[in-house]
């Protein structure tokens, strides 16, 4: 433990004293401050502001508010989107059916020109409410044409029929959590892509200048790699925390220039559980990848060779990144659930899933248990491979031979 602490302090202090670390950190922080100030900057040069078919496979239900005649009920129930929908006697019964998962969307009609849509989790790509509104508008238009003997051209030039609707989300609304999910994806991406290569380069550099021979005679191989990974984790976390603080400062200073919809999204899009999941899965996931990159660095003799060996690991992480990003727009929960349990994708995917949908606590705990166990396994393999590879010069080890040597006997 003392050796690991010594390695941690050495790596941390060595890196924190570098001017390049602070230059890059402050530069990105200033850029974030400028980006979050764009609405205010834009307002100085501008005088104004800006303001299909239903998804297949969804189960619908509908009800009618009191006071709607039997004739109106028959017309509304005949809308194309509700052909296979179930009828419920009241809005409260409709809510209970949605909450229980019996149906995916509930439509409560308040009349021919308005309705309330009830959903449990609302994905970003959902088009149900606009589709029903369009069908209702067509119904009203046809009725108006028949009653007044007008053509469609006369109606469009004379009168505009509007439909009002509101959406009630019982679970999570992906539109409010989208921004945080998007930012969270890129935070984890920067942590792993930048500092993963940093960990590998530290190991390769020490092999090149032969300092590794001195280090391993004064401490254990496990203390070396764990200390390096711990230092990289703390350094990356501190840097990202500084970025978040600068971004938050920029938003607070320029809140008056932001659209109210965006401010509402920022206020409602994240919760304590979302933050907890991001920290647990994000930190544990970065540690998993840092151990993986450190082991690969130990098997390389030169920086150029390390870059080649790191390619499969980087490709693996890129696949995890794109799969997690795809969860933001996935129409089915199947992909999101699957990648939230795979240890190499769950550091990002579970956070995305939590902020855009409702996730049972048991599934979050199961996903974290799998990730934690996988991280421990990767750490063990990394320590063993590090012990085999750090003093191997000249003779390139294949991955198969490195594993055989690593687990042949206790290192």
CSV table of C-alpha atoms in Angstrom, one decimal:
chain,number,residue,atom,x,y,z
A,1,UNK,CA,0.0,0.0,0.0
A,2,UNK,CA,2.9,2.4,0.8
A,3,UNK,CA,4.6,1.6,-2.5
A,4,UNK,CA,1.4,2.2,-4.4
A,5,UNK,CA,1.0,5.6,-2.6
A,6,UNK,CA,4.6,6.5,-3.5
A,7,UNK,CA,4.0,5.7,-7.2
A,8,UNK,CA,0.7,7.7,-7.1
A,9,UNK,CA,2.3,10.7,-5.6
A,10,UNK,CA,5.3,10.6,-8.0
A,11,UNK,CA,3.1,10.3,-11.1
A,12,UNK,CA,0.6,12.9,-9.9
A,13,UNK,CA,3.1,15.5,-8.9
A,14,UNK,CA,5.2,14.9,-12.0
A,15,UNK,CA,2.2,15.4,-14.3
A,16,UNK,CA,0.5,18.2,-12.4
A,17,UNK,CA,3.7,20.3,-12.6
A,18,UNK,CA,3.8,20.2,-16.4
A,19,UNK,CA,2.9,23.4,-18.1
A,20,UNK,CA,1.2,21.5,-21.0
A,21,UNK,CA,-1.3,20.1,-18.6
A,22,UNK,CA,-2.4,23.5,-17.3
A,23,UNK,CA,-2.3,25.2,-20.7
A,24,UNK,CA,-4.6,22.6,-22.2
A,25,UNK,CA,-6.9,22.6,-19.2
A,26,UNK,CA,-7.2,26.3,-19.0
A,27,UNK,CA,-7.6,26.6,-22.8
A,28,UNK,CA,-10.5,24.2,-22.9
A,29,UNK,CA,-12.0,25.8,-19.8
A,30,UNK,CA,-12.0,29.2,-21.5
A,31,UNK,CA,-13.4,27.7,-24.7
A,32,UNK,CA,-16.3,26.2,-22.6
A,33,UNK,CA,-16.9,29.6,-21.0
A,34,UNK,CA,-17.0,31.3,-24.4
A,35,UNK,CA,-19.3,28.6,-25.9
A,36,UNK,CA,-21.8,28.9,-23.0
A,37,UNK,CA,-21.8,32.7,-23.5
A,38,UNK,CA,-22.8,32.4,-27.2
A,39,UNK,CA,-26.4,33.4,-26.6
A,40,UNK,CA,-25.4,36.6,-24.8
A,41,UNK,CA,-22.8,37.4,-27.5
A,42,UNK,CA,-25.4,36.7,-30.2
A,43,UNK,CA,-27.9,39.0,-28.6
A,44,UNK,CA,-25.5,41.9,-28.8
A,45,UNK,CA,-25.6,41.6,-32.6
A,46,UNK,CA,-29.2,40.5,-33.1
A,47,UNK,CA,-32.5,42.1,-32.4
A,48,UNK,CA,-34.6,39.0,-32.3
A,49,UNK,CA,-34.9,35.4,-31.0
A,50,UNK,CA,-35.9,32.2,-32.5
A,51,UNK,CA,-38.3,30.1,-31.3
A,52,UNK,CA,-46.3,11.3,-40.0
A,53,UNK,CA,-47.3,8.1,-39.0
A,54,UNK,CA,-47.4,6.8,-35.5
A,55,UNK,CA,-44.5,4.6,-34.4
A,56,UNK,CA,-45.1,1.0,-35.2
A,57,UNK,CA,-45.4,-1.5,-32.4
A,58,UNK,CA,-46.8,0.9,-29.8
A,59,UNK,CA,-49.8,-0.1,-27.8
A,60,UNK,CA,-52.5,2.6,-27.5
A,61,UNK,CA,-55.4,3.4,-25.3
A,62,UNK,CA,-57.9,6.2,-25.3
A,63,UNK,CA,-60.6,7.8,-23.1
A,64,UNK,CA,-62.9,10.8,-23.4
A,65,UNK,CA,-63.4,13.7,-21.0
A,66,UNK,CA,-66.9,14.2,-19.7
A,67,UNK,CA,-69.3,16.1,-21.9
A,68,UNK,CA,-68.2,14.6,-25.3
A,69,UNK,CA,-71.2,13.3,-27.2
A,70,UNK,CA,-71.6,9.7,-28.4
A,71,UNK,CA,-71.3,10.9,-32.0
A,72,UNK,CA,-68.0,12.7,-31.3
A,73,UNK,CA,-66.7,9.7,-29.5
A,74,UNK,CA,-67.3,7.5,-32.5
A,75,UNK,CA,-65.5,9.9,-34.8
A,76,UNK,CA,-62.5,10.3,-32.5
A,77,UNK,CA,-62.2,6.5,-31.9
A,78,UNK,CA,-62.1,6.0,-35.7
A,79,UNK,CA,-58.8,7.9,-36.0
A,80,UNK,CA,-56.2,5.8,-37.9
A,81,UNK,CA,-53.7,5.8,-34.9
A,82,UNK,CA,-56.4,4.3,-32.6
A,83,UNK,CA,-57.6,1.4,-34.9
A,84,UNK,CA,-56.2,-1.2,-32.6
A,85,UNK,CA,-56.4,0.8,-29.4
A,86,UNK,CA,-58.3,-0.1,-26.2
A,87,UNK,CA,-61.0,2.2,-24.8
A,88,UNK,CA,-60.9,3.2,-21.1
A,89,UNK,CA,-63.7,4.7,-19.1
A,90,UNK,CA,-61.7,7.6,-17.6
A,91,UNK,CA,-58.4,9.4,-17.7
A,92,UNK,CA,-57.4,8.0,-14.4
A,93,UNK,CA,-57.9,4.4,-15.7
A,94,UNK,CA,-55.9,5.4,-18.7
A,95,UNK,CA,-53.0,6.6,-16.5
A,96,UNK,CA,-53.1,3.4,-14.5
A,97,UNK,CA,-52.8,1.3,-17.7
A,98,UNK,CA,-49.8,3.3,-18.9
A,99,UNK,CA,-48.1,3.1,-15.5
A,100,UNK,CA,-48.7,-0.6,-15.3
A,101,UNK,CA,-47.2,-1.1,-18.8
A,102,UNK,CA,-50.4,-2.4,-20.3
A,103,UNK,CA,-50.2,0.3,-23.0
A,104,UNK,CA,-47.4,2.6,-24.2
A,105,UNK,CA,-49.4,5.7,-25.0
A,106,UNK,CA,-52.7,6.9,-23.6
A,107,UNK,CA,-54.8,9.6,-25.4
A,108,UNK,CA,-57.5,11.4,-23.4
A,109,UNK,CA,-59.6,13.5,-25.7
A,110,UNK,CA,-60.9,16.8,-24.3
A,111,UNK,CA,-62.9,17.4,-27.5
A,112,UNK,CA,-62.5,17.5,-31.3
A,113,UNK,CA,-59.8,20.1,-31.0
A,114,UNK,CA,-57.7,18.9,-28.1
A,115,UNK,CA,-56.2,16.0,-26.2
A,116,UNK,CA,-53.8,15.0,-23.5
A,117,UNK,CA,-51.2,12.3,-24.2
A,118,UNK,CA,-50.0,10.1,-21.3
A,119,UNK,CA,-46.7,8.2,-21.6
A,120,UNK,CA,-44.4,6.4,-19.2
A,121,UNK,CA,-41.0,6.9,-20.8
A,122,UNK,CA,-41.0,9.2,-23.8
A,123,UNK,CA,-38.1,8.6,-26.2
A,124,UNK,CA,-36.6,11.5,-28.2
A,125,UNK,CA,-37.8,10.2,-31.5
A,126,UNK,CA,-41.5,9.8,-30.4
A,127,UNK,CA,-44.0,11.3,-32.9
A,128,UNK,CA,-47.2,10.1,-31.4
A,129,UNK,CA,-48.7,13.4,-30.3
A,130,UNK,CA,-48.0,15.3,-33.6
A,131,UNK,CA,-49.4,12.3,-35.5
A,132,UNK,CA,-52.7,12.2,-33.5
A,133,UNK,CA,-52.9,16.0,-33.8
A,134,UNK,CA,-52.5,15.8,-37.5
A,135,UNK,CA,-55.2,13.2,-37.8
A,136,UNK,CA,-57.5,15.2,-35.6
A,137,UNK,CA,-56.9,18.3,-37.6
A,138,UNK,CA,-57.8,16.4,-40.8
A,139,UNK,CA,-61.0,15.2,-39.1
A,140,UNK,CA,-62.0,18.7,-38.2
A,141,UNK,CA,-61.1,20.0,-41.6
A,142,UNK,CA,-63.3,17.5,-43.4
A,143,UNK,CA,-66.2,18.2,-41.0
A,144,UNK,CA,-65.9,21.9,-41.5
A,145,UNK,CA,-65.8,21.5,-45.3
A,146,UNK,CA,-69.0,19.3,-45.2
A,147,UNK,CA,-70.8,21.7,-43.0
A,148,UNK,CA,-70.0,24.9,-44.9
A,149,UNK,CA,-69.8,23.5,-48.5
A,150,UNK,CA,-66.3,24.8,-49.0
A,151,UNK,CA,-63.4,23.5,-51.0
A,152,UNK,CA,-60.0,22.9,-49.4
A,153,UNK,CA,-58.6,25.9,-51.2
A,154,UNK,CA,-61.3,28.2,-49.7
A,155,UNK,CA,-60.8,26.7,-46.3
A,156,UNK,CA,-57.0,27.2,-46.3
A,157,UNK,CA,-57.4,30.9,-47.3
A,158,UNK,CA,-60.3,31.6,-45.0
A,159,UNK,CA,-59.8,29.7,-41.8
A,160,UNK,CA,-57.1,27.7,-40.0
A,161,UNK,CA,-58.2,24.9,-37.7
A,162,UNK,CA,-55.8,24.2,-34.8
A,163,UNK,CA,-55.4,21.3,-32.4
A,164,UNK,CA,-54.1,21.8,-28.9
A,165,UNK,CA,-52.5,19.0,-26.9
A,166,UNK,CA,-50.3,18.5,-23.9
A,167,UNK,CA,-48.0,15.6,-22.9
A,168,UNK,CA,-47.9,14.1,-19.4
A,169,UNK,CA,-44.8,11.9,-18.8
A,170,UNK,CA,-45.1,9.5,-15.8
A,171,UNK,CA,-41.5,8.3,-16.2
A,172,UNK,CA,-38.6,10.0,-18.0
A,173,UNK,CA,-38.8,12.4,-20.9
A,174,UNK,CA,-35.9,11.8,-23.3
A,175,UNK,CA,-36.2,15.4,-24.5
A,176,UNK,CA,-35.2,16.8,-21.1
A,177,UNK,CA,-32.4,14.3,-20.4
A,178,UNK,CA,-31.0,14.4,-23.9
A,179,UNK,CA,-28.6,17.3,-23.3
A,180,UNK,CA,-27.1,15.7,-20.1
A,181,UNK,CA,-26.8,12.3,-21.8
A,182,UNK,CA,-25.1,13.9,-24.8
A,183,UNK,CA,-22.6,15.8,-22.6
A,184,UNK,CA,-22.0,12.7,-20.4
A,185,UNK,CA,-21.1,10.6,-23.4
A,186,UNK,CA,-18.5,13.1,-24.5
A,187,UNK,CA,-17.1,13.5,-21.0
A,188,UNK,CA,-16.4,9.8,-20.6
A,189,UNK,CA,-15.1,9.7,-24.2
A,190,UNK,CA,-12.5,12.4,-23.4
A,191,UNK,CA,-11.5,10.8,-20.1
A,192,UNK,CA,-10.8,7.5,-21.7
A,193,UNK,CA,-9.5,8.4,-25.1
A,194,UNK,CA,-7.0,11.0,-23.8
A,195,UNK,CA,-5.8,9.6,-20.5
A,196,UNK,CA,-5.9,5.9,-21.6
A,197,UNK,CA,-3.2,6.7,-24.1
A,198,UNK,CA,-1.4,8.7,-21.4
A,199,UNK,CA,-1.3,5.7,-19.1
A,200,UNK,CA,0.1,3.5,-21.9
A,201,UNK,CA,2.7,6.1,-22.9
A,202,UNK,CA,3.9,6.4,-19.3
A,203,UNK,CA,4.7,2.7,-19.2
A,204,UNK,CA,6.4,2.6,-22.6
A,205,UNK,CA,8.5,5.7,-21.8
A,206,UNK,CA,9.8,4.1,-18.6
A,207,UNK,CA,10.7,1.0,-20.6
A,208,UNK,CA,12.5,3.0,-23.2
A,209,UNK,CA,14.7,5.0,-20.8
A,210,UNK,CA,15.3,1.9,-18.5
A,211,UNK,CA,13.9,3.6,-15.4
A,212,UNK,CA,11.5,0.6,-15.1
A,213,UNK,CA,14.5,-1.5,-14.1
A,214,UNK,CA,15.1,0.9,-11.1
A,215,UNK,CA,11.4,1.1,-10.2
A,216,UNK,CA,10.8,-2.7,-10.1
A,217,UNK,CA,13.7,-3.2,-7.8
A,218,UNK,CA,12.2,-0.8,-5.2
A,219,UNK,CA,8.5,-1.6,-5.5
A,220,UNK,CA,6.2,-4.3,-6.8
A,221,UNK,CA,4.8,-4.5,-10.3
A,222,UNK,CA,1.2,-4.3,-8.9
A,223,UNK,CA,2.0,-1.2,-7.0
A,224,UNK,CA,3.5,0.4,-10.1
A,225,UNK,CA,0.5,-0.2,-12.3
A,226,UNK,CA,-2.2,0.5,-9.7
A,227,UNK,CA,-0.4,3.7,-8.7
A,228,UNK,CA,-0.3,4.9,-12.3
A,229,UNK,CA,-3.9,4.1,-12.9
A,230,UNK,CA,-4.9,5.8,-9.7
A,231,UNK,CA,-2.9,8.9,-10.6
A,232,UNK,CA,-4.5,9.0,-14.1
A,233,UNK,CA,-8.0,8.6,-12.7
A,234,UNK,CA,-7.6,11.5,-10.2
A,235,UNK,CA,-5.9,13.8,-12.8
A,236,UNK,CA,-8.6,13.2,-15.4
A,237,UNK,CA,-11.4,13.6,-12.8
A,238,UNK,CA,-10.0,16.9,-11.6
A,239,UNK,CA,-9.6,18.2,-15.1
A,240,UNK,CA,-13.2,17.2,-16.1
A,241,UNK,CA,-14.5,18.7,-12.8
A,242,UNK,CA,-12.8,22.0,-13.7
A,243,UNK,CA,-14.4,21.9,-17.2
A,244,UNK,CA,-17.9,21.3,-15.7
A,245,UNK,CA,-17.4,24.1,-13.2
A,246,UNK,CA,-16.5,26.5,-16.0
A,247,UNK,CA,-19.4,25.4,-18.2
A,248,UNK,CA,-21.8,25.8,-15.2
A,249,UNK,CA,-20.3,29.3,-14.5
A,250,UNK,CA,-20.9,30.3,-18.1
A,251,UNK,CA,-24.5,29.1,-18.0
A,252,UNK,CA,-25.2,30.9,-14.8
A,253,UNK,CA,-23.7,34.2,-16.0
A,254,UNK,CA,-25.7,34.0,-19.3
A,255,UNK,CA,-28.9,32.4,-18.0
A,256,UNK,CA,-30.9,35.5,-19.1
A,257,UNK,CA,-30.0,35.0,-22.7
A,258,UNK,CA,-31.0,31.4,-22.9
A,259,UNK,CA,-34.4,30.3,-24.2
A,260,UNK,CA,-36.8,29.3,-21.4
A,261,UNK,CA,-37.2,25.8,-23.0
A,262,UNK,CA,-33.5,25.2,-22.7
A,263,UNK,CA,-33.4,26.4,-19.0
A,264,UNK,CA,-36.3,24.1,-18.3
A,265,UNK,CA,-34.4,21.2,-19.9
A,266,UNK,CA,-31.3,21.9,-17.8
A,267,UNK,CA,-33.4,22.0,-14.6
A,268,UNK,CA,-35.5,18.9,-15.2
A,269,UNK,CA,-33.1,16.8,-17.2
A,270,UNK,CA,-30.9,15.5,-14.4
A,271,UNK,CA,-31.5,14.0,-11.0
A,272,UNK,CA,-29.5,12.8,-8.0
A,273,UNK,CA,-29.8,9.2,-9.2
A,274,UNK,CA,-28.5,10.3,-12.6
A,275,UNK,CA,-25.5,12.0,-11.1
A,276,UNK,CA,-24.8,8.9,-8.9
A,277,UNK,CA,-25.0,6.5,-11.9
A,278,UNK,CA,-22.7,8.8,-13.9
A,279,UNK,CA,-20.0,8.9,-11.2
A,280,UNK,CA,-20.2,5.2,-10.3
A,281,UNK,CA,-20.2,3.8,-13.8
A,282,UNK,CA,-18.1,6.6,-15.3
A,283,UNK,CA,-15.2,6.3,-12.8
A,284,UNK,CA,-15.3,2.5,-12.7
A,285,UNK,CA,-15.4,2.3,-16.5
A,286,UNK,CA,-12.4,4.7,-16.9
A,287,UNK,CA,-10.4,2.6,-14.4
A,288,UNK,CA,-11.3,-0.5,-16.5
A,289,UNK,CA,-10.0,1.0,-19.7
A,290,UNK,CA,-6.9,2.5,-18.0
A,291,UNK,CA,-5.8,-0.9,-16.7
A,292,UNK,CA,-6.4,-2.3,-20.2
A,293,UNK,CA,-4.2,0.4,-21.8
A,294,UNK,CA,-1.5,0.1,-19.2
A,295,UNK,CA,-1.2,-3.7,-19.9
A,296,UNK,CA,-0.9,-3.0,-23.6
A,297,UNK,CA,1.8,-0.4,-22.9
A,298,UNK,CA,3.8,-2.9,-20.9
A,299,UNK,CA,3.8,-5.3,-23.8
A,300,UNK,CA,5.3,-2.7,-26.2
A,301,UNK,CA,8.9,-1.6,-26.5
A,302,UNK,CA,8.4,1.6,-28.4
A,303,UNK,CA,5.8,4.3,-28.7
A,304,UNK,CA,5.1,3.4,-32.3
A,305,UNK,CA,4.6,-0.2,-31.4
A,306,UNK,CA,2.3,0.8,-28.5
A,307,UNK,CA,0.1,2.8,-31.0
A,308,UNK,CA,-0.3,-0.3,-33.1
A,309,UNK,CA,-1.1,-2.5,-30.1
A,310,UNK,CA,-3.6,0.0,-28.7
A,311,UNK,CA,-5.6,0.1,-32.0
A,312,UNK,CA,-7.9,-2.9,-31.1
A,313,UNK,CA,-8.6,-1.4,-27.6
A,314,UNK,CA,-9.4,2.0,-29.1
A,315,UNK,CA,-11.6,0.4,-31.7
A,316,UNK,CA,-13.4,-1.4,-28.9
A,317,UNK,CA,-14.0,1.9,-27.1
A,318,UNK,CA,-15.1,3.6,-30.2
A,319,UNK,CA,-17.7,0.9,-30.8
A,320,UNK,CA,-18.9,1.3,-27.2
A,321,UNK,CA,-19.1,5.1,-27.8
A,322,UNK,CA,-21.2,4.8,-30.9
A,323,UNK,CA,-23.5,2.1,-29.4
A,324,UNK,CA,-24.1,4.3,-26.4
A,325,UNK,CA,-24.8,7.4,-28.6
A,326,UNK,CA,-27.2,5.3,-30.7
A,327,UNK,CA,-29.2,4.6,-27.5
A,328,UNK,CA,-30.3,8.3,-27.5
A,329,UNK,CA,-32.2,7.7,-30.7
A,330,UNK,CA,-33.2,4.1,-30.4
A,331,UNK,CA,-36.9,3.4,-30.8
A,332,UNK,CA,-36.7,0.1,-29.0
A,333,UNK,CA,-35.5,-0.4,-25.4
A,334,UNK,CA,-33.8,-3.7,-26.4
A,335,UNK,CA,-30.5,-2.1,-27.6
A,336,UNK,CA,-30.3,0.2,-24.6
A,337,UNK,CA,-30.8,-2.6,-22.1
A,338,UNK,CA,-28.3,-4.8,-23.8
A,339,UNK,CA,-25.4,-2.4,-23.9
A,340,UNK,CA,-26.1,-1.1,-20.4
A,341,UNK,CA,-25.0,-4.6,-19.1
A,342,UNK,CA,-22.0,-5.1,-21.2
A,343,UNK,CA,-18.9,-3.9,-19.1
A,344,UNK,CA,-17.1,-2.2,-22.0
A,345,UNK,CA,-20.2,-0.2,-22.9
A,346,UNK,CA,-22.1,0.2,-19.6
A,347,UNK,CA,-19.9,3.1,-18.3
A,348,UNK,CA,-21.6,5.3,-20.9
A,349,UNK,CA,-24.8,3.4,-21.8
A,350,UNK,CA,-26.2,3.0,-18.3
A,351,UNK,CA,-26.0,6.7,-17.6
A,352,UNK,CA,-27.7,7.4,-21.0
A,353,UNK,CA,-30.5,4.9,-20.1
A,354,UNK,CA,-31.1,6.4,-16.7
A,355,UNK,CA,-31.5,10.0,-17.9
A,356,UNK,CA,-33.8,9.1,-20.9
A,357,UNK,CA,-36.0,6.3,-19.3
A,358,UNK,CA,-37.0,4.7,-16.1
A,359,UNK,CA,-34.6,2.0,-15.0
A,360,UNK,CA,-35.3,-0.4,-12.1
A,361,UNK,CA,-32.8,-0.2,-9.3
A,362,UNK,CA,-32.2,-3.9,-9.5
A,363,UNK,CA,-31.0,-3.5,-13.1
A,364,UNK,CA,-28.7,-0.6,-12.2
A,365,UNK,CA,-27.1,-2.7,-9.4
A,366,UNK,CA,-26.8,-5.7,-11.6
A,367,UNK,CA,-25.1,-3.6,-14.3
A,368,UNK,CA,-22.7,-2.1,-11.8
A,369,UNK,CA,-21.9,-5.5,-10.3
A,370,UNK,CA,-21.0,-6.8,-13.7
A,371,UNK,CA,-18.9,-3.8,-14.4
A,372,UNK,CA,-17.1,-3.9,-11.0
A,373,UNK,CA,-16.3,-7.6,-11.4
A,374,UNK,CA,-15.1,-7.1,-15.0
A,375,UNK,CA,-12.9,-4.2,-13.8
A,376,UNK,CA,-11.3,-6.4,-11.1
A,377,UNK,CA,-10.7,-9.1,-13.7
A,378,UNK,CA,-9.1,-6.7,-16.1
A,379,UNK,CA,-7.0,-5.2,-13.3
A,380,UNK,CA,-5.7,-8.7,-12.3
A,381,UNK,CA,-4.8,-9.5,-16.0
A,382,UNK,CA,-3.2,-6.1,-16.4
A,383,UNK,CA,-1.0,-6.6,-13.3
A,384,UNK,CA,0.1,-10.0,-14.4
A,385,UNK,CA,0.8,-8.9,-18.0
A,386,UNK,CA,2.6,-5.8,-16.7
A,387,UNK,CA,4.9,-8.0,-14.5
A,388,UNK,CA,5.7,-10.1,-17.6
A,389,UNK,CA,6.1,-7.3,-20.1
A,390,UNK,CA,7.9,-4.5,-18.2
A,391,UNK,CA,11.4,-6.1,-18.3
A,392,UNK,CA,10.9,-7.7,-21.7
A,393,UNK,CA,13.2,-5.9,-24.2
A,394,UNK,CA,13.9,-6.8,-27.8
A,395,UNK,CA,11.8,-10.0,-28.0
A,396,UNK,CA,8.3,-9.0,-28.9
A,397,UNK,CA,5.7,-11.0,-26.9
A,398,UNK,CA,2.6,-12.2,-28.6
A,399,UNK,CA,-0.6,-11.7,-26.5
A,400,UNK,CA,-1.1,-15.5,-26.3
A,401,UNK,CA,2.5,-16.1,-25.0
A,402,UNK,CA,2.2,-13.1,-22.6
A,403,UNK,CA,-0.9,-14.6,-21.0
A,404,UNK,CA,0.7,-18.0,-20.7
A,405,UNK,CA,3.7,-16.5,-19.0
A,406,UNK,CA,1.6,-14.2,-16.8
A,407,UNK,CA,-0.6,-17.1,-15.4
A,408,UNK,CA,2.0,-19.8,-15.5
A,409,UNK,CA,3.0,-19.0,-11.9
A,410,UNK,CA,2.5,-16.3,-9.4
A,411,UNK,CA,4.5,-13.2,-10.4
